Coordinates of C-alpha atoms in Angstrom, one line a residue:
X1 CA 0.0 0.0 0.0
X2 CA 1.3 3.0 -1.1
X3 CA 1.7 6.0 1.2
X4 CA -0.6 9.6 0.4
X5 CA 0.6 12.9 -0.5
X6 CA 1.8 15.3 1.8
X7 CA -0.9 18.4 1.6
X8 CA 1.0 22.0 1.2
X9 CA -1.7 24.8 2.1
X10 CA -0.1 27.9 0.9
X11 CA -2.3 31.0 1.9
X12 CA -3.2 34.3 -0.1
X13 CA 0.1 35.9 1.9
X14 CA 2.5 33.4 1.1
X15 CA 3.1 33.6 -2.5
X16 CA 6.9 32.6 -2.0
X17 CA 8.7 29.8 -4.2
X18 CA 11.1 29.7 -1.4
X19 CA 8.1 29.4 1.4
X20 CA 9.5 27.1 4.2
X21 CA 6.6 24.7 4.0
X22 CA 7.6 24.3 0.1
X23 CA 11.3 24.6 0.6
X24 CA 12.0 20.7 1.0
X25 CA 8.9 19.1 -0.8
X26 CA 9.4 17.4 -4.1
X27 CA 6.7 17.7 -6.4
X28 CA 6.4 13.6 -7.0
X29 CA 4.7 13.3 -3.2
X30 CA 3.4 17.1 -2.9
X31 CA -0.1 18.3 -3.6
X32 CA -0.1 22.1 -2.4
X33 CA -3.6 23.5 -1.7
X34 CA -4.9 26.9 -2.7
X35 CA -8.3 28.4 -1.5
X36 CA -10.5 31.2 -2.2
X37 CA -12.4 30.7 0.7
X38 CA -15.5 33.4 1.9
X39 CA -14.7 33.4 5.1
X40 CA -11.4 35.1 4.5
X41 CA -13.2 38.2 2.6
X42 CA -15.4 38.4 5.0
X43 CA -14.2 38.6 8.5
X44 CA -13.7 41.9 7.4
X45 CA -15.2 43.2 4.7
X46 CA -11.9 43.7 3.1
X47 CA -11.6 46.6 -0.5
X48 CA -13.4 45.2 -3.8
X49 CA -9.3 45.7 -5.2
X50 CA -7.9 43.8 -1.9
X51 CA -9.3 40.8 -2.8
X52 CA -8.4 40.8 -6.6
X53 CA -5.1 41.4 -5.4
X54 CA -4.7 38.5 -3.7
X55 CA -7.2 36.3 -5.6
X56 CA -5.2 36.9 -8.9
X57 CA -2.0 36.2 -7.3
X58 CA -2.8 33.4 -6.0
X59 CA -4.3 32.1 -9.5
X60 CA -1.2 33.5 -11.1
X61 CA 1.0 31.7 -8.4
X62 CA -1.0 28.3 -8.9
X63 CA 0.0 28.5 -12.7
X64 CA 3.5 28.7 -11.3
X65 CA 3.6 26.2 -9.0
X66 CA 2.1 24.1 -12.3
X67 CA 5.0 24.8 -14.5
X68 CA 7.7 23.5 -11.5
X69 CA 5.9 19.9 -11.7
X70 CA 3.6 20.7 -8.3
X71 CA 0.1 19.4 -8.2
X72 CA -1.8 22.4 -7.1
X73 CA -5.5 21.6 -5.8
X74 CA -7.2 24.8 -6.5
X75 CA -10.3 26.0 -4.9
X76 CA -12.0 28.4 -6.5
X77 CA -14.3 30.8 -4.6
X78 CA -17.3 29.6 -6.9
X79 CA -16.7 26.1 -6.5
X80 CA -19.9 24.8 -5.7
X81 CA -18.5 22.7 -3.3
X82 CA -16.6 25.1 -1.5
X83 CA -17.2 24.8 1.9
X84 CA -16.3 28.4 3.0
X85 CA -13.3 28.0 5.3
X86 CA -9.8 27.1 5.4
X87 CA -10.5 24.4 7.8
X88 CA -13.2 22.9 5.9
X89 CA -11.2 22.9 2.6
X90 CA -8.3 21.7 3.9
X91 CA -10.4 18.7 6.0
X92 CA -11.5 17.9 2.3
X93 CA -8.4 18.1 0.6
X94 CA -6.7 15.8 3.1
X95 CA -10.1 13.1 2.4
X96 CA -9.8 14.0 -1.0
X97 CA -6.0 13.1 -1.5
X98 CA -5.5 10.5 0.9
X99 CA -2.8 12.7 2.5
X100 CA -0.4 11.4 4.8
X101 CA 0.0 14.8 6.4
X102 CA -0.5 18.3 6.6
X103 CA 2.6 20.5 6.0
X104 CA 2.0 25.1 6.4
X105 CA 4.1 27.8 6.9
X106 CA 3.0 29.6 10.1
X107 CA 0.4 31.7 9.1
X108 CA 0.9 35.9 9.9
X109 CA -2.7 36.4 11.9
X110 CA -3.6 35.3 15.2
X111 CA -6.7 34.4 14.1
X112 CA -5.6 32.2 11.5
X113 CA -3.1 30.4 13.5
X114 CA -5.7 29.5 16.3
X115 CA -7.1 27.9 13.3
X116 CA -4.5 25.6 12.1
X117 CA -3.5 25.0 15.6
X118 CA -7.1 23.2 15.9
X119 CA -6.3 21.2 12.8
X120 CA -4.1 19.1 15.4
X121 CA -7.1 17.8 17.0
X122 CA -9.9 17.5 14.1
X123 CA -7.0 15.9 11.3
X124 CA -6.4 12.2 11.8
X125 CA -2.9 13.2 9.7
X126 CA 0.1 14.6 11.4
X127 CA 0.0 18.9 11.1
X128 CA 3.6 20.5 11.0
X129 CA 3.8 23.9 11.3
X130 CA 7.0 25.1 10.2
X131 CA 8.7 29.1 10.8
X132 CA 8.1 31.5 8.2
X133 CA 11.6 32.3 7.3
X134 CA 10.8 35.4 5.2
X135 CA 11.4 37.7 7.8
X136 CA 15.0 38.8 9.3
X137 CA 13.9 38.3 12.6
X138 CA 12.2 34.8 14.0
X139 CA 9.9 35.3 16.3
X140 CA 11.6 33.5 19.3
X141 CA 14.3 36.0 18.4
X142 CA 12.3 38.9 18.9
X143 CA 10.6 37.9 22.1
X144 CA 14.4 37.1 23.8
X145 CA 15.1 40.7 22.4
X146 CA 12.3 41.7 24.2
X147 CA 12.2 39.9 26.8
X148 CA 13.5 41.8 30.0
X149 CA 13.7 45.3 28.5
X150 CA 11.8 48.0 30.0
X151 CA 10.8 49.7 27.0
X152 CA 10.8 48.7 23.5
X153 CA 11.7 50.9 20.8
X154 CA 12.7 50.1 17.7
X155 CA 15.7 52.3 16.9
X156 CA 17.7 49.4 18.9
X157 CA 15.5 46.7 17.0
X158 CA 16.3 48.2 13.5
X159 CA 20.5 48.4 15.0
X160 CA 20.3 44.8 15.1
X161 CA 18.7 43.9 12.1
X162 CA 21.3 46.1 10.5
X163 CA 23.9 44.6 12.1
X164 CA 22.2 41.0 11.4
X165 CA 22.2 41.5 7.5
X166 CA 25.2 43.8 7.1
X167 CA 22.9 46.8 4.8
X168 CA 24.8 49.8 5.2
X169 CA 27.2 48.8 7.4
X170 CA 31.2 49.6 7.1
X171 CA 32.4 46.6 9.2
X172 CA 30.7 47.1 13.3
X173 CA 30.0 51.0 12.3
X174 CA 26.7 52.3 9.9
X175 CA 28.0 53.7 7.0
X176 CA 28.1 57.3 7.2
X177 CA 28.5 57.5 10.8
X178 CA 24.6 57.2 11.9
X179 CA 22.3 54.9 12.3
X180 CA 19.5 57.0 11.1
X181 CA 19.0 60.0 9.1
X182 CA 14.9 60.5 9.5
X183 CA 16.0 64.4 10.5
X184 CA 17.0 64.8 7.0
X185 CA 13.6 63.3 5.5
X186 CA 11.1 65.7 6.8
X187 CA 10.6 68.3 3.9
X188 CA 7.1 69.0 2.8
X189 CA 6.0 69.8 -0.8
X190 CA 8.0 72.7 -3.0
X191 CA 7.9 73.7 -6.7
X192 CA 10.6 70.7 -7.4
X193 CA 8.0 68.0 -5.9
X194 CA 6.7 66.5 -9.3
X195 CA 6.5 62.9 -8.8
X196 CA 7.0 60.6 -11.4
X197 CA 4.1 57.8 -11.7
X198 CA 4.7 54.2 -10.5
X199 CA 4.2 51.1 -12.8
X200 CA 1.1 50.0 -13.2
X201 CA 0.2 46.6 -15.1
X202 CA -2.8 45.9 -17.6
X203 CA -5.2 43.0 -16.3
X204 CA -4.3 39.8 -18.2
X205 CA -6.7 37.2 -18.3
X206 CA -6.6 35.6 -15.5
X207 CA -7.2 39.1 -13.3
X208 CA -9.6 40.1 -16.0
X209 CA -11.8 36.5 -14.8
X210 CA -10.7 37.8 -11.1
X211 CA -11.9 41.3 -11.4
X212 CA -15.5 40.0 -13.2
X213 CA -16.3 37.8 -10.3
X214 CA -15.5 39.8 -7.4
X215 CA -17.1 42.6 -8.8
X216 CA -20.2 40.3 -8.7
X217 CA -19.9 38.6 -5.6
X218 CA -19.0 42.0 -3.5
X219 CA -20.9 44.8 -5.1
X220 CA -21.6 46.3 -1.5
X221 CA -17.8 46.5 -0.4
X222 CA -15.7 49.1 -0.1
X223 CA -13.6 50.6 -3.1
X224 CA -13.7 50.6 -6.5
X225 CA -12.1 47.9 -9.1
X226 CA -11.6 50.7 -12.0
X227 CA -8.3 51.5 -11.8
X228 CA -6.7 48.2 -10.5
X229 CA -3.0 47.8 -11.9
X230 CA -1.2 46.1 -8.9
X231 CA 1.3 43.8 -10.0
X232 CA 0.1 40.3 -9.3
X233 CA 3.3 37.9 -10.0
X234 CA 6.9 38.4 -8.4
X235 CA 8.0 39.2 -12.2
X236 CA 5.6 42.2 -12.2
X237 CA 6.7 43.3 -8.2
X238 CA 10.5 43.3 -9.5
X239 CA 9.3 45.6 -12.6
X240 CA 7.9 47.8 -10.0
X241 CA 10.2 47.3 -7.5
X242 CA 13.2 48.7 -10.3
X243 CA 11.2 51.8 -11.5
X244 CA 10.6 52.6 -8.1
X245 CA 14.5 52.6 -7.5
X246 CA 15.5 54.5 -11.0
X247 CA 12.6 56.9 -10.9
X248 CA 11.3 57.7 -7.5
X249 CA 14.3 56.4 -4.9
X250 CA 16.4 59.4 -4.9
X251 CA 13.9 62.0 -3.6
X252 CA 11.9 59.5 -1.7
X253 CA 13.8 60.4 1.3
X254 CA 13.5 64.1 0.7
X255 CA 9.8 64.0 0.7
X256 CA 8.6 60.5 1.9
X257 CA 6.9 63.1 4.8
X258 CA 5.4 65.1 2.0
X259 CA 1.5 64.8 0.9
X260 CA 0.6 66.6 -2.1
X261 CA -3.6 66.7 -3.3
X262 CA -3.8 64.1 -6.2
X263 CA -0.3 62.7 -6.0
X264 CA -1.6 59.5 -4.4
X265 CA 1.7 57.9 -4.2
X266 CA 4.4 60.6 -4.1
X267 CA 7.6 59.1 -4.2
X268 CA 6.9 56.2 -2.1
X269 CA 7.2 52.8 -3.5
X270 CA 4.3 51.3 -3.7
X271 CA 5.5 47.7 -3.1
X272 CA 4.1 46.8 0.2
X273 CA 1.1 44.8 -1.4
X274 CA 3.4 42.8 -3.3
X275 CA 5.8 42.5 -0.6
X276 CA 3.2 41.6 2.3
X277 CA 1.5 38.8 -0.3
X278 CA 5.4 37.1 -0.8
X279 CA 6.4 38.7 -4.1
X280 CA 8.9 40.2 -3.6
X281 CA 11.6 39.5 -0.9
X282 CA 12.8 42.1 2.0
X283 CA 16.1 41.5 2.3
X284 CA 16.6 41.7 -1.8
X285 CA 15.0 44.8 -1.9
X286 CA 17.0 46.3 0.7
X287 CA 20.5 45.1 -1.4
X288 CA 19.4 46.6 -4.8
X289 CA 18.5 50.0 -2.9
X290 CA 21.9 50.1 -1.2
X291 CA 23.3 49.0 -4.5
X292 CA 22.0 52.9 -5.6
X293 CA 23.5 54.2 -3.0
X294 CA 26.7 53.0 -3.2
X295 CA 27.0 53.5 -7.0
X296 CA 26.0 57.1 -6.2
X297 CA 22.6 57.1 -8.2
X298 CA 20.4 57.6 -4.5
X299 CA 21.3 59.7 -1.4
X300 CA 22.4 58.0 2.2
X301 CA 19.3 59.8 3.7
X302 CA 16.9 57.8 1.3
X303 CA 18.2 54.8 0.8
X304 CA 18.7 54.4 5.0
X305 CA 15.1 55.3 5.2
X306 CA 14.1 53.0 3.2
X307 CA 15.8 50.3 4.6
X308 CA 14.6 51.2 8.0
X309 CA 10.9 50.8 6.5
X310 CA 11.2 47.3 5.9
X311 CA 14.0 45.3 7.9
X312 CA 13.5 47.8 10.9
X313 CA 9.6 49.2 10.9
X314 CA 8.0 45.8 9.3
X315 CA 10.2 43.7 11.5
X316 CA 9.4 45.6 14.5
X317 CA 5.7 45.3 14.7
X318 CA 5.6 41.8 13.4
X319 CA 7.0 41.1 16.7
X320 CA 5.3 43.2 18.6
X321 CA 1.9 41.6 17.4
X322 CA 3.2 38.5 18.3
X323 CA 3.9 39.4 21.5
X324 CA 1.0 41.4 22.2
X325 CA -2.0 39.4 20.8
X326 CA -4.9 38.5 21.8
X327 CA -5.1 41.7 24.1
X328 CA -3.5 44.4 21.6
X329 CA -7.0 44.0 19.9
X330 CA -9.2 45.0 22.5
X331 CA -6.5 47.8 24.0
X332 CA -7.5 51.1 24.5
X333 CA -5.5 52.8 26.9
X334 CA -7.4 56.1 26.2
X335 CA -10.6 54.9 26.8
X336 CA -11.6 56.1 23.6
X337 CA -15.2 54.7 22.2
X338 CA -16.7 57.3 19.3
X339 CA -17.4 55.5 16.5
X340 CA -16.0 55.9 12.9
X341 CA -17.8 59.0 11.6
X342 CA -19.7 57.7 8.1
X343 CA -17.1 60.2 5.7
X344 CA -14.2 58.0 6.6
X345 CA -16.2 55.5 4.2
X346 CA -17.7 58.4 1.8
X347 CA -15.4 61.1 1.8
X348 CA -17.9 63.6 2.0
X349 CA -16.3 65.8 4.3
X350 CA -15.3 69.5 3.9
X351 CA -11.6 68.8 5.5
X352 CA -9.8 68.3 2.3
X353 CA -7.3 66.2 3.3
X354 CA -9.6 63.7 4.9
X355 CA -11.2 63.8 1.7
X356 CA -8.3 63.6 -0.6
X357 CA -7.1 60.9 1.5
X358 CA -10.5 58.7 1.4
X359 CA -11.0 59.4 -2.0
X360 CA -7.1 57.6 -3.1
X361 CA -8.4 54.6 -0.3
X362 CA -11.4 54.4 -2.0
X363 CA -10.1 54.6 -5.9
X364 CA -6.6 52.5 -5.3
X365 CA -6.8 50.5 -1.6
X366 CA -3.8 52.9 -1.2
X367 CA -2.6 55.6 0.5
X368 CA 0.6 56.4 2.0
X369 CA 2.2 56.3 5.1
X370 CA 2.0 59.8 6.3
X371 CA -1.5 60.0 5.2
X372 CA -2.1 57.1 7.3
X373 CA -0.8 58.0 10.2
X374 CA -1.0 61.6 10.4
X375 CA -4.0 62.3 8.9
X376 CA -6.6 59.3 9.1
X377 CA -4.8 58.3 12.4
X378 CA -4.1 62.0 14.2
X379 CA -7.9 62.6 13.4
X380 CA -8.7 59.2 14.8
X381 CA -6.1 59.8 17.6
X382 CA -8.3 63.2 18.6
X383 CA -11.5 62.4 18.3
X384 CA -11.4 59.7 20.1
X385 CA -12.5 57.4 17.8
X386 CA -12.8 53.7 19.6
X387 CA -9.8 51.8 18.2
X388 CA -11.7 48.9 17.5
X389 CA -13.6 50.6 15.0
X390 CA -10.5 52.2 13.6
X391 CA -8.4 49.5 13.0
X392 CA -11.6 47.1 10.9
X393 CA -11.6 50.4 8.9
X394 CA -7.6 50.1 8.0
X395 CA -7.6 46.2 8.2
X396 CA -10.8 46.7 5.1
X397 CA -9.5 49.6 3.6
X398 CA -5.9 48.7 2.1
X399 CA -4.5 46.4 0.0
X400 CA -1.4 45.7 1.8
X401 CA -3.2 45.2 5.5
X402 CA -3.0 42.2 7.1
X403 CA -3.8 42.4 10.8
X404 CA -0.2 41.6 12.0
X405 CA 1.2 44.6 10.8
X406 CA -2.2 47.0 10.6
X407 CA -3.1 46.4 14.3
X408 CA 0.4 47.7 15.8
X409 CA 0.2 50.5 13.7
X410 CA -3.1 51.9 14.4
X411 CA -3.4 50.7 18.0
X412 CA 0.2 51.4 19.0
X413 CA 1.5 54.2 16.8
X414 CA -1.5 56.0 15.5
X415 CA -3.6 55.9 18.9
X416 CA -1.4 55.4 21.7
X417 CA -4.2 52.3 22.6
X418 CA -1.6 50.3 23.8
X419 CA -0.1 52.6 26.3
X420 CA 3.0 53.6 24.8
X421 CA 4.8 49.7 24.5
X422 CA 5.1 50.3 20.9
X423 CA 5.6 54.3 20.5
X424 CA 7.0 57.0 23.4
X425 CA 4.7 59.2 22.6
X426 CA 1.2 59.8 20.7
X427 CA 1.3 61.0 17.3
X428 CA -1.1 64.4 17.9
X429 CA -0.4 67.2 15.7
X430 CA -2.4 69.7 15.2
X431 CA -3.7 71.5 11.4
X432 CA 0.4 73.7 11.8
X433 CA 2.1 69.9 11.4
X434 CA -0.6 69.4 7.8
X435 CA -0.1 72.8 6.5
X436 CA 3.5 72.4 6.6
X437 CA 3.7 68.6 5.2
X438 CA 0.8 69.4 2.8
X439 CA -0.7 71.5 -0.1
X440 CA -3.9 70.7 1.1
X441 CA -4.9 73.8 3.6
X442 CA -4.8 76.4 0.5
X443 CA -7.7 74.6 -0.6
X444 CA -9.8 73.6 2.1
X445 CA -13.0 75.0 3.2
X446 CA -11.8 75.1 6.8
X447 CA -8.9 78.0 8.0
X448 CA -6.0 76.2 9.6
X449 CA -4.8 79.8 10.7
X450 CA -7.8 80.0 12.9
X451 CA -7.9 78.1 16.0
X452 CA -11.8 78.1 17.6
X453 CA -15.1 78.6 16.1
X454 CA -16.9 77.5 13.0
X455 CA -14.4 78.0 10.2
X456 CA -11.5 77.0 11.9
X457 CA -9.8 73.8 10.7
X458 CA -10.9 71.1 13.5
X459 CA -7.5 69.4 13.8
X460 CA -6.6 72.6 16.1
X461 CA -8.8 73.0 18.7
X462 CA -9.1 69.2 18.3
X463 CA -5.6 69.1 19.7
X464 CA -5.9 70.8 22.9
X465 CA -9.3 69.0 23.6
X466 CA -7.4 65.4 23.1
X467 CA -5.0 66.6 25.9
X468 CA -6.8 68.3 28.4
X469 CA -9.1 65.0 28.2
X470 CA -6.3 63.0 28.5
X471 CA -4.0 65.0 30.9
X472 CA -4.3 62.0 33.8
X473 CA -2.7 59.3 31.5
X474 CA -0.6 61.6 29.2
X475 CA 1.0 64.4 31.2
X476 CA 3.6 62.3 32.6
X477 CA 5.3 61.7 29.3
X478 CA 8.4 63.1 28.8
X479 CA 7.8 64.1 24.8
X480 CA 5.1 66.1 26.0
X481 CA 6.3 68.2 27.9
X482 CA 5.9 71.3 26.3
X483 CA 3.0 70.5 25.0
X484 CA 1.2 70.6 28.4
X485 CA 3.3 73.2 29.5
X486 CA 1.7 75.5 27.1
X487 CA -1.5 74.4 28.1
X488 CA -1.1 75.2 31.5
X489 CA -0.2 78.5 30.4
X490 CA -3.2 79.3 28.9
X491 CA -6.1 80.8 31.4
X492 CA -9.0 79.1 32.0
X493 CA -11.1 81.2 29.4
X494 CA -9.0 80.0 26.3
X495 CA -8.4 76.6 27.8
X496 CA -12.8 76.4 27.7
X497 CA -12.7 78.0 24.1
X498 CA -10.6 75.3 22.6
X499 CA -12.5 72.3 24.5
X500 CA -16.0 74.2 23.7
X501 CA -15.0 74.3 19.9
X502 CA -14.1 70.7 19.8
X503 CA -16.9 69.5 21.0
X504 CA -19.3 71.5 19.1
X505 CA -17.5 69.9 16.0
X506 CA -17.7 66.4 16.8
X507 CA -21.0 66.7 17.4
X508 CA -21.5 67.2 14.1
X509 CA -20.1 63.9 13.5
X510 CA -22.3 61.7 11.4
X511 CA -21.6 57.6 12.9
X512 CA -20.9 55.4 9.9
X513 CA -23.9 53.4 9.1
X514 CA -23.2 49.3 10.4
X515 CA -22.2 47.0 7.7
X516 CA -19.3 48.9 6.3
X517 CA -16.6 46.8 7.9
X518 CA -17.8 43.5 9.4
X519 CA -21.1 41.6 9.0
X520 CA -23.3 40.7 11.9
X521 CA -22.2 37.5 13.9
X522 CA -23.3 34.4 11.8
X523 CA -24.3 37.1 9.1
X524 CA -22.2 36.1 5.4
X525 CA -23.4 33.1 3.4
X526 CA -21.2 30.5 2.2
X527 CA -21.9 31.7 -1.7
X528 CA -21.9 28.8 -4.0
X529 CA -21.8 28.9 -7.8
X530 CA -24.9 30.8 -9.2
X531 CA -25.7 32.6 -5.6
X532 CA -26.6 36.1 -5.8
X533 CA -27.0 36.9 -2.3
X534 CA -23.8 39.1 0.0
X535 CA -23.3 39.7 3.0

């Protein structure tokens, strides 16, 4: 009697030839699974251009894994006998295929690895969960790093990971003589900002088939599908990837702070979806762009910020997620509970940036970091919006979100939920930090001059509201100092002036109607093929 297959899952973020769970399998006693499952689109309800991304990549992938000799067992989201779930695929596949055992990369969401870790008890095969070895830093590394240290902050993290791979370093020493140079990356928008356009890649016919059925099976989800062009195979993140380094690289640094009104990428590089689905590779990315450096074609101050981005910033909340979960999710250190405001979905807000920055979500699943953080998080940060709320809407929103690096981001860096384990400080700033980053306060309905009353751009009294509310948990930090300092300067009259103004304007605030990000509890169908019906 002959001995089954071993069954390869490989999941919608794990579109890596060199995958760990792949990495010693031959394809004569391999059968790798691939599923378009509902439940994964619907846990959130993730951007209409979200899930083409992945779907196509995944089909695109398959096809790959075809041509290297590898039976791929591919479930298509229409399969009428798709059973909705990983687990229930996967229980299938391993009936189906007489497997021997189960073989998976860990997987990057909690969530997801609760899942598998259940497969131990409901498989009669053997389940092996192997590291994912596409990051610099293994987790058990990063929780030894962590372990004891009173604080974490990952400038010392990012040291290390320099160290670890040798980028930019002169033997022991950085290159340059400093670790970081983010002081030199901090100009906003001048007549020489003119950013050249990233690459952008026609639908073949495989995304074409992608496009047609999610567009039919999620015509109530967030985003549009009109303007997809994301690269969907590792040859198309490379073509990217290089213009990104000939055309955009050398003033990325320069203004990776900057935000412009309809330059939706600026000089950024646009590869985290690729990169966060397994298209492209970290490390390699990190060598080419100190390759410009060193052959004098890109700045020190652009290329180190870039690397700091990925082997020092992506590492670093990995682990922190990791370390955090399940309690990260429910943090909320501020005791902050106003829901999302509905014109974080529509966009119909007179703040222009807001706007601008809903309206690039909305068209692309993109918008970058800056607008991110210092616009749809410093708003969140100041209103108070509950973090639960805030993080579905970034977890649905973008194509490159996966919860393991989304969640760290908006709960620890954008809204301080956490405490302060992942950032020192919160990232408030009032309309003075967007008019000087931006071009968008010349054109918006509101004055950021003014500080009070109807016209005045919100983000300012805003401010001084989010820290007199917050001055029991937030005074003793050292980075804000001055801050309160100046509010304690202020006499009682202007002190009430600035609170009164803020909460006359979030009373305005319209709540976002339910069913934008998640569906009610044992809400979403299982579609099968020829069901009309969403979620």
């Amino acid at each position: 009697m002959t001995k089954g297959p071993v069954l390869v899952p490989v999941l919608g973020d794990q579109l890596s030839h060199g995958l760990s769970s792949l990495a010693d399998r031959s394809p004569a006693d391999t059968v790798v699974l691939m599923m378009e499952v509902w439940d994964e689109t619907q846990y959130v309800r993730h951007h209409k251009a979200k899930i083409a991304l992945i779907f196509s990549a995944m089909r695109h992938f398959a096809e790959e894994l075809r041509e290297r000799g590898f039976t791929v067992d591919y479930i298509t989201l229409d399969d009428p006998a798709n059973s909705g779930s990983f687990t229930g695929e996967v229980s299938a596949a391993v009936a189906r295929h007489k497997a021997r055992g189960v073989q998976i990369s860990e997987p990057g969401e909690w969530r997801v690895r609760q899942m598998i870790d259940a497969w131990r008890e409901s498989l009669d095969v053997r389940v092996r969960v192997l590291p994912d070895t596409r990051f610099v830093c293994p987790l058990p590394d990063f929780f030894e790093w962590a372990a004891g240290r009173k604080q974490w902050r990952m400038e010392y993290f990012y040291r290390d990971m320099r160290r670890k791979t040798g980028l930019l370093m002169d033997g022991d020493k950085p290159v340059g003589g400093k670790w970081n140079f983010d002081a030199d990356n901090r100009g906003g928008p001048d007549a020489d900002c003119r950013p050249p356009a990233v690459a952008q890649f026609k639908p073949d016919a495989i995304t074409r088939e992608v496009l047609d059925l999610v567009a039919a099976r999620f015509p109530d989800h967030f985003g549009s599908l009109e303007d997809f062009a994301w690269p969907v195979t590792a040859a198309q993140a490379a073509q990217a990837f290089d213009r990104f380094l000939k055309t955009r690289l050398p003033l990325f640094g320069r203004y990776q702070d900057a935000m412009m009104a309809g330059a939706d990428t600026m000089y950024h590089a646009v590869i985290s979806p690729a990169l966060n689905i397994g298209l492209i590779d970290p490390v390699e990315m990190c060598r080419l762009a100190e390759t410009e450096w060193r052959e004098g074609r890109a700045p020190i101050e652009a290329v180190e910020g870039f690397i700091r981005q990925v082997i020092g910033w992506r590492e670093y909340v990995r682990g922190i997620y990791w370390l955090t979960m399940p309690d990260l999710a429910q943090a909320n250190e501020l005791d902050a509970t106003r829901p999302l405001p509905e014109f974080w979905w529509t966009g119909e807000t007179q703040m222009a940036c807001i706007a601008d920055c809903v309206r690039t979500t909305r068209k692309t699943a993109y918008a970058h970091h800056i607008q991110r953080l210092m616009v749809m998080g410093n708003f969140a940060l100041l209103a108070g919006l509950s973090p639960q709320d805030v993080a579905d809407w970034f977890l649905v929103v973008y194509a490159d979100a996966f919860e393991w690096v989304e969640l760290p981001n908006v709960a620890g860096m954008a809204l301080f939920a956490d405490g302060g384990k992942l950032a020192s400080k919160p990232y408030a700033a009032s309309g003075a930090y967007i008019d000087r980053m931006s071009n968008y306060c010349g054109q918006c309905a509101y004055d950021v001059k003014k500080k009070v009353g109807k016209n005045a751009c919100p983000f300012n009294a805003l401010y001084w509201d989010f820290l007199a509310r917050n001055e029991d948990k937030l005074a003793g930090n050292p980075r804000l100092a001055n801050p309160y300092a100046t509010w304690r300067r202020m006499n009682a009259d202007k002190q009430a002036e600035y609170c009164d103004s803020a909460a006359a304007f979030l009373q305005t605030l319209q709540p976002a109607r339910k069913g934008w990000a998640r569906v009610e509890v044992g809400g979403g169908p299982r579609i099968k093929s020829g069901a009309t019906k969403h979620a």
